[in-house]
Every structure is written in C-alpha cells, then in structure tokens.
mmCIF file of C-alpha atoms in Angstrom:
data_model
loop_
_atom_site.group_PDB
_atom_site.id
_atom_site.type_symbol
_atom_site.label_atom_id
_atom_site.label_comp_id
_atom_site.label_asym_id
_atom_site.label_seq_id
_atom_site.Cartn_x
_atom_site.Cartn_y
_atom_site.Cartn_z
ATOM 1 C CA HIS A 1 0.078 0.053 0.080
ATOM 2 C CA LYS A 2 1.424 3.258 -0.886
ATOM 3 C CA ASN A 3 1.174 6.320 1.655
ATOM 4 C CA ILE A 4 -1.564 8.415 1.830
ATOM 5 C CA HIS A 5 -0.688 12.399 2.632
ATOM 6 C CA TRP A 6 -3.547 14.666 3.977
ATOM 7 C CA THR A 7 -3.151 17.413 0.880
ATOM 8 C CA ARG A 8 -5.508 20.948 -0.048
ATOM 9 C CA ALA A 9 -7.313 18.751 -2.374
ATOM 10 C CA MET A 10 -8.110 15.917 -0.040
ATOM 11 C CA TYR A 11 -9.335 18.601 2.299
ATOM 12 C CA ARG A 12 -11.623 19.976 -0.296
ATOM 13 C CA ASP A 13 -12.935 16.792 -1.642
ATOM 14 C CA TYR A 14 -13.894 15.556 2.352
ATOM 15 C CA VAL A 15 -15.664 18.481 3.262
ATOM 16 C CA HIS A 16 -17.726 18.175 -0.180
ATOM 17 C CA LEU A 17 -17.691 14.472 0.795
ATOM 18 C CA TYR A 18 -18.736 14.732 4.537
ATOM 19 C CA PRO A 19 -20.473 17.959 4.506
ATOM 20 C CA SER A 20 -22.099 16.931 8.365
ATOM 21 C CA TYR A 21 -18.559 16.561 9.324
ATOM 22 C CA THR A 22 -16.706 20.284 10.275
ATOM 23 C CA TYR A 23 -13.737 19.152 12.420
ATOM 24 C CA TRP A 24 -11.110 18.305 10.080
ATOM 25 C CA HIS A 25 -7.998 19.133 12.040
ATOM 26 C CA TYR A 26 -4.984 17.386 9.798
ATOM 27 C CA GLU A 27 -1.880 19.546 9.207
ATOM 28 C CA PHE A 28 -1.526 18.847 5.330
ATOM 29 C CA GLY A 29 1.212 16.815 5.032
ATOM 30 C CA HIS A 30 -0.286 14.157 7.754
ATOM 31 C CA SER A 31 -0.158 10.355 7.254
ATOM 32 C CA ILE A 32 -3.247 9.285 7.002
ATOM 33 C CA LYS A 33 -3.368 5.971 8.935
ATOM 34 C CA THR A 34 -4.149 2.710 7.786
ATOM 35 C CA ILE A 35 -5.294 0.239 10.167
ATOM 36 C CA PRO A 36 -7.616 -3.327 10.100
ATOM 37 C CA THR A 37 -10.536 -3.154 10.390
ATOM 38 C CA PHE A 38 -10.963 -5.008 14.001
ATOM 39 C CA LYS A 39 -9.170 -1.923 15.293
ATOM 40 C CA ALA A 40 -11.676 1.306 13.764
ATOM 41 C CA ARG A 41 -14.035 1.944 16.431
ATOM 42 C CA TYR A 42 -10.534 2.987 18.070
ATOM 43 C CA ASN A 43 -10.175 5.726 15.345
ATOM 44 C CA LEU A 44 -14.054 7.023 15.174
ATOM 45 C CA GLY A 45 -13.960 10.367 13.634
ATOM 46 C CA GLU A 46 -10.562 9.892 11.806
ATOM 47 C CA VAL A 47 -10.009 9.418 8.332
ATOM 48 C CA ALA A 48 -8.335 6.251 7.279
ATOM 49 C CA ARG A 49 -7.871 3.559 5.057
ATOM 50 C CA ILE A 50 -8.930 0.148 6.285
ATOM 51 C CA TYR A 51 -8.387 -2.763 5.071
ATOM 52 C CA GLY A 52 -9.630 -6.240 5.449
ATOM 53 C CA ARG A 53 -12.210 -9.221 4.059
ATOM 54 C CA VAL A 54 -15.766 -8.502 3.104
ATOM 55 C CA TYR A 55 -17.350 -11.554 4.742
ATOM 56 C CA ALA A 56 -20.956 -10.865 3.913
ATOM 57 C CA THR A 57 -22.805 -8.388 1.785
ATOM 58 C CA TRP A 58 -26.570 -7.284 2.350
ATOM 59 C CA TYR A 59 -28.406 -4.623 -0.634
ATOM 60 C CA ASN A 60 -30.796 -2.580 0.836
ATOM 61 C CA LYS A 61 -33.158 -1.630 -1.716
ATOM 62 C CA GLN A 62 -34.902 0.955 -0.254
ATOM 63 C CA THR A 63 -32.049 3.227 -0.118
ATOM 64 C CA ASP A 64 -30.133 1.561 -2.822
ATOM 65 C CA ASP A 65 -27.053 1.288 -0.829
ATOM 66 C CA TYR A 66 -24.930 -1.983 -0.939
ATOM 67 C CA LEU A 67 -23.727 -2.922 2.760
ATOM 68 C CA LEU A 68 -20.261 -4.758 3.056
ATOM 69 C CA PHE A 69 -19.302 -6.627 6.544
ATOM 70 C CA PHE A 70 -16.321 -7.574 8.404
ATOM 71 C CA GLY A 71 -14.991 -9.897 10.688
ATOM 72 C CA GLY A 72 -18.994 -11.364 10.655
ATOM 73 C CA ASP A 73 -22.618 -11.136 9.488
ATOM 74 C CA TYR A 74 -24.981 -8.369 11.134
ATOM 75 C CA PRO A 75 -24.905 -7.317 13.678
ATOM 76 C CA PHE A 76 -21.754 -9.506 14.378
ATOM 77 C CA GLN A 77 -19.479 -7.182 12.198
ATOM 78 C CA ASP A 78 -16.461 -5.559 13.047
ATOM 79 C CA PHE A 79 -17.114 -2.713 10.678
ATOM 80 C CA THR A 80 -19.497 -1.959 7.827
ATOM 81 C CA VAL A 81 -18.371 -0.200 4.416
ATOM 82 C CA ILE A 82 -21.496 1.371 3.001
ATOM 83 C CA ILE A 83 -21.484 2.306 -0.369
ATOM 84 C CA PRO A 84 -24.538 3.951 -2.782
ATOM 85 C CA GLY A 85 -25.311 1.622 -5.767
ATOM 86 C CA VAL A 86 -24.487 3.846 -8.135
ATOM 87 C CA VAL A 87 -21.250 3.869 -6.937
ATOM 88 C CA ALA A 88 -20.757 -0.181 -6.904
ATOM 89 C CA ARG A 89 -22.260 -0.597 -9.876
ATOM 90 C CA MET A 90 -19.299 1.229 -11.610
ATOM 91 C CA PHE A 91 -17.432 -2.097 -10.268
ATOM 92 C CA SER A 92 -19.908 -4.269 -11.057
ATOM 93 C CA ARG A 93 -23.822 -5.162 -12.812
ATOM 94 C CA ARG A 94 -24.006 -7.338 -9.551
ATOM 95 C CA PRO A 95 -21.558 -5.624 -6.596
ATOM 96 C CA HIS A 96 -22.887 -8.345 -3.940
ATOM 97 C CA TYR A 97 -20.868 -11.432 -5.581
ATOM 98 C CA TYR A 98 -18.455 -8.903 -6.831
ATOM 99 C CA PHE A 99 -17.002 -7.400 -3.657
ATOM 100 C CA SER A 100 -18.115 -11.180 -1.314
ATOM 101 C CA GLY A 101 -14.904 -12.338 -0.206
ATOM 102 C CA LYS A 102 -12.935 -9.505 -1.566
ATOM 103 C CA HIS A 103 -10.262 -8.161 0.304
ATOM 104 C CA ILE A 104 -10.465 -4.407 -0.097
ATOM 105 C CA THR A 105 -8.791 -0.850 1.787
ATOM 106 C CA ALA A 106 -11.470 1.632 1.637
ATOM 107 C CA THR A 107 -10.344 5.717 2.922
ATOM 108 C CA GLY A 108 -12.902 7.636 4.160
ATOM 109 C CA LEU A 109 -14.143 9.125 7.463
ATOM 110 C CA ILE A 110 -14.960 6.291 10.026
ATOM 111 C CA THR A 111 -18.060 6.811 11.877
ATOM 112 C CA SER A 112 -20.165 4.535 13.546
ATOM 113 C CA TYR A 113 -24.283 3.578 13.850
ATOM 114 C CA ALA A 114 -25.466 1.955 16.853
ATOM 115 C CA GLY A 115 -22.619 1.569 18.676
ATOM 116 C CA LYS A 116 -20.679 -0.505 15.640
ATOM 117 C CA PRO A 117 -17.909 1.738 12.942
ATOM 118 C CA GLU A 118 -19.001 2.729 10.108
ATOM 119 C CA MET A 119 -17.276 3.875 7.080
ATOM 120 C CA VAL A 120 -19.581 5.758 4.146
ATOM 121 C CA ILE A 121 -17.946 5.699 0.224
ATOM 122 C CA LYS A 122 -19.667 7.844 -1.956
ATOM 123 C CA ARG A 123 -17.038 7.579 -5.024
ATOM 124 C CA THR A 124 -15.014 4.680 -6.730
ATOM 125 C CA ASN A 125 -11.075 6.324 -5.732
ATOM 126 C CA GLN A 126 -12.492 5.340 -2.137
ATOM 127 C CA ILE A 127 -12.113 1.738 -2.841
ATOM 128 C CA SER A 128 -10.315 -1.325 -3.733
ATOM 129 C CA THR A 129 -9.258 -4.479 -4.167
ATOM 130 C CA TYR A 130 -6.269 -6.022 -3.069
#
C-alpha cells in the first residue's frame, strides 16, 4: 500500500463528501493511518484507510445501498462499509457478488451507527481490491 498524505485537494474533497462533519484537524502533509477493520472502533471521527476481507454483503432496496460487513455477518460485524448503489455498480453489474469474499481497502471518515464503526464511500477512488 502506498502512503496517503493529507493535502489541500483531499481537504476540499472531504469537506464536499462529508458536509455534516466540520472538524478537519489535519495539517497538510499528515500521514493517513492504514488500519485493519477490527481496530476501526478506536479511530472514530478520523480519516483512515481500512483493510480487510468482506465477510458478507447486503443490499438495501429502499436506500439503494450496498453494505459490506467485515469480521462477521450483521449484527456481529467488526466494521461496515456502505456504498451507494450507483457507485457500487461502477465495479460490477452485481456488486454483492463482486465484493463478497474479497480483500479491500477503503479510505474515508470512520463514523459509527448503533455502536458499530462504519464508513460511507461516495466515490470509486475511495475503495479498491487487493
């Protein structure tokens, strides 16, 4: 994995991608952490790159989102990545099959929902397989 450093362009992108989050405290040149998914709960509110194997996927028809679960199936997952359907379908016509069982990295803001850490992906360049 290459190192990611906080830049002015990243700052502009993340302010646009996560408008409800207003506390961007990184100095330009700051190295973004790369962490396994099971340690994400210790980095809430941070921009980080997570990595791990997708244990299970689920498609929410009402919101057109794909949820990727790491470390176990819902509700026992360690981490969740949420990808809007329009973004997920840029990878494959059947994203739930494409992501299932793959090792991925995702870069973004780590938040939590119902006590579990999660990351909402909004662009294809935030996620990749390895």
